Short mmCIF file of C-alpha atoms in Angstrom, two decimals:
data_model
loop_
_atom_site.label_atom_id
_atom_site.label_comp_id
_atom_site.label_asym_id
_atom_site.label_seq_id
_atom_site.Cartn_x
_atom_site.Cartn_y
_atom_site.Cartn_z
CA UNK A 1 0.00 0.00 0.00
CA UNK A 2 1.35 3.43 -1.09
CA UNK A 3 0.45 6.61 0.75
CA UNK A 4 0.02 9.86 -2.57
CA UNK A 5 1.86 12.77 -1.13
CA UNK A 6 -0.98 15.58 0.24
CA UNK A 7 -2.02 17.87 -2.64
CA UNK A 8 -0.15 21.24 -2.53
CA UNK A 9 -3.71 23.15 -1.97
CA UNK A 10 -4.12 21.00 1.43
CA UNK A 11 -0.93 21.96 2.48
CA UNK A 12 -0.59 25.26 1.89
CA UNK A 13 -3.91 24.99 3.80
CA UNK A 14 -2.78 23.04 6.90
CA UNK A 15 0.63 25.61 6.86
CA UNK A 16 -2.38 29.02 6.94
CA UNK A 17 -2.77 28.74 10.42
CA UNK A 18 0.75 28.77 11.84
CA UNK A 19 1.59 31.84 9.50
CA UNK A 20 -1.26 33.29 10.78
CA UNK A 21 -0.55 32.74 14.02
CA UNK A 22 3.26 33.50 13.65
CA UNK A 23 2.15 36.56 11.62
CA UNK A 24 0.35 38.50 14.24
CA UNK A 25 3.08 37.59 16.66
CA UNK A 26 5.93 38.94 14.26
CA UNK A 27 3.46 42.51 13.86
CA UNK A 28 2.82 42.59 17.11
CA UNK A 29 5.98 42.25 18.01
CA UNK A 30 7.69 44.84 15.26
CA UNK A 31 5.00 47.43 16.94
CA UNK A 32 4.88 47.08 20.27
CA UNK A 33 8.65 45.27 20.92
CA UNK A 34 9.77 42.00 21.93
CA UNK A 35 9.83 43.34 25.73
CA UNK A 36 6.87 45.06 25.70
CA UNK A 37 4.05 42.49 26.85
CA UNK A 38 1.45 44.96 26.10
CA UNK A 39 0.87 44.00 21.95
CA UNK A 40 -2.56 42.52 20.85
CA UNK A 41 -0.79 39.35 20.96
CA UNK A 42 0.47 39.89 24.49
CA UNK A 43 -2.64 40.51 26.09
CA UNK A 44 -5.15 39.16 23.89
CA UNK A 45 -7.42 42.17 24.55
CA UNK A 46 -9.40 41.59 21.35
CA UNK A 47 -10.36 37.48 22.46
CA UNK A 48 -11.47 38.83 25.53
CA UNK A 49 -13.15 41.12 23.94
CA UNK A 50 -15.43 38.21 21.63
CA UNK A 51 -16.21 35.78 24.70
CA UNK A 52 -17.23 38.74 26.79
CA UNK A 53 -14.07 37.93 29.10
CA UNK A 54 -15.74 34.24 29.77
CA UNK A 55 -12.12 33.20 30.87
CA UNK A 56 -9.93 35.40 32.60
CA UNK A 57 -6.84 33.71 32.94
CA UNK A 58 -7.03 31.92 29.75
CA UNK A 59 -6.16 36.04 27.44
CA UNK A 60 -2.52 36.82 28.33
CA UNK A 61 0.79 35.17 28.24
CA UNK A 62 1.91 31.63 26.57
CA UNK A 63 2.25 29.42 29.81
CA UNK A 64 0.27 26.24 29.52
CA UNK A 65 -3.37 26.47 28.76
CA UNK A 66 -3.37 29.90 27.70
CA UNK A 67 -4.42 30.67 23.94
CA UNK A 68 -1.12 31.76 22.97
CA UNK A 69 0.11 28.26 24.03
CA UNK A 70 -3.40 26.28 22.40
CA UNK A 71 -2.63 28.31 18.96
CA UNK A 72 0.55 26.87 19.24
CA UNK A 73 -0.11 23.49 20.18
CA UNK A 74 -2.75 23.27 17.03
CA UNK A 75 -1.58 25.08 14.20
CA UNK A 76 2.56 23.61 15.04
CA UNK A 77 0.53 20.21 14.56
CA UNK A 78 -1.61 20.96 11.88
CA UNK A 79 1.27 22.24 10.21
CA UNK A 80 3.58 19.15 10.83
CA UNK A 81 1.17 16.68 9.72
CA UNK A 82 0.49 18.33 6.84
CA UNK A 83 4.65 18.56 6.05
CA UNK A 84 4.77 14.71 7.33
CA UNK A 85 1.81 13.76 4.93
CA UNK A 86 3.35 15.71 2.02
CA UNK A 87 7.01 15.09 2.10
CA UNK A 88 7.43 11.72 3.68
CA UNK A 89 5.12 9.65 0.68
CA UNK A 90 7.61 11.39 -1.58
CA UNK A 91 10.61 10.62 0.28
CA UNK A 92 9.78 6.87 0.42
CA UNK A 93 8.89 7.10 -3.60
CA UNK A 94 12.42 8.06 -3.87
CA UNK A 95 14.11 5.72 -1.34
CA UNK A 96 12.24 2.86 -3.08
CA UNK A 97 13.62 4.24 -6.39
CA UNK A 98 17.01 3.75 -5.26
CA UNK A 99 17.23 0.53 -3.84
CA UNK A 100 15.79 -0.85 -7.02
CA UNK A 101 18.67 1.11 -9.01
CA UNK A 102 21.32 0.11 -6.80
CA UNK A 103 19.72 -3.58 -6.68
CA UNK A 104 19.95 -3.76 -10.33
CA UNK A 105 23.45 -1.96 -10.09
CA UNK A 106 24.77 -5.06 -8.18
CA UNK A 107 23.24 -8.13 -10.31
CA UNK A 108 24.92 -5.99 -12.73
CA UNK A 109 28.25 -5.89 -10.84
CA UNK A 110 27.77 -9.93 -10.31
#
C-alpha cells in the first residue's frame, strides 16, 4: 500500500494557520517590541473582547493552557502533519527508487 503525497492546496492549507498565528506575533511584536508584553498578541485584549471575558486567565501570556500556548499546540501540529503527509510519501517514492537502481546496479556488478 502506497500513501500519494498531500495535494499542494491541502498543504498550503494546513501551513495558513501557523503563519497566521506567527504573523500577528511577528506585527505585534515589530510594533509594540519583543519586551513590551502589552501588543494585541500579548494581552489578547481583542479574544477577551469576543467571549465577553468568559475566561480570565485563559487572554494573556503563553504558559500552559493559555491561547497563545493552544494556537501553538494546534496550528505547530496541523502544520507538521500536513509537512509529514506531504514530504514523507515522496521521500519513500524516492528511497524505493534507489534501492531498485542500486539492486539492479549489483546483479549488474555480479
Amino acid at each position: 500500500y502506497r500513501l500519494a503525497p498531500l495535494p499542494w492546496k491541502v498543504l498550503l492549507i494546513a501551513l495558513l494557520p501557523l503563519a497566521l498565528d506567527g504573523g500577528t506575533h511577528a506585527i505585534n511584536d515589530a510594533l509594540t517590541g519583543v519586551l513590551s508584553a502589552g501588543g494585541f498578541r500579548d494581552t489578547n485584549q481583542w479574544l477577551a473582547w469576543l467571549t465577553a471575558n468568559a475566561w480570565p486567565g485563559f487572554y494573556a501570556g503563553d504558559h500552559f493552557g493559555t491561547f497563545n500556548w493552544w494556537a501553538r499546540l494546534i496550528t505547530g501540529a496541523l502544520a507538521a502533519w500536513g509537512i509529514a503527509f506531504t514530504v514523507f510519501p515522496i521521500l519513500a517514492q524516492l528511497f524505493q527508487e534507489e534501492a531498485i537502481s542500486a539492486t539492479r546496479q549489483q546483479v549488474r556488478a555480479e
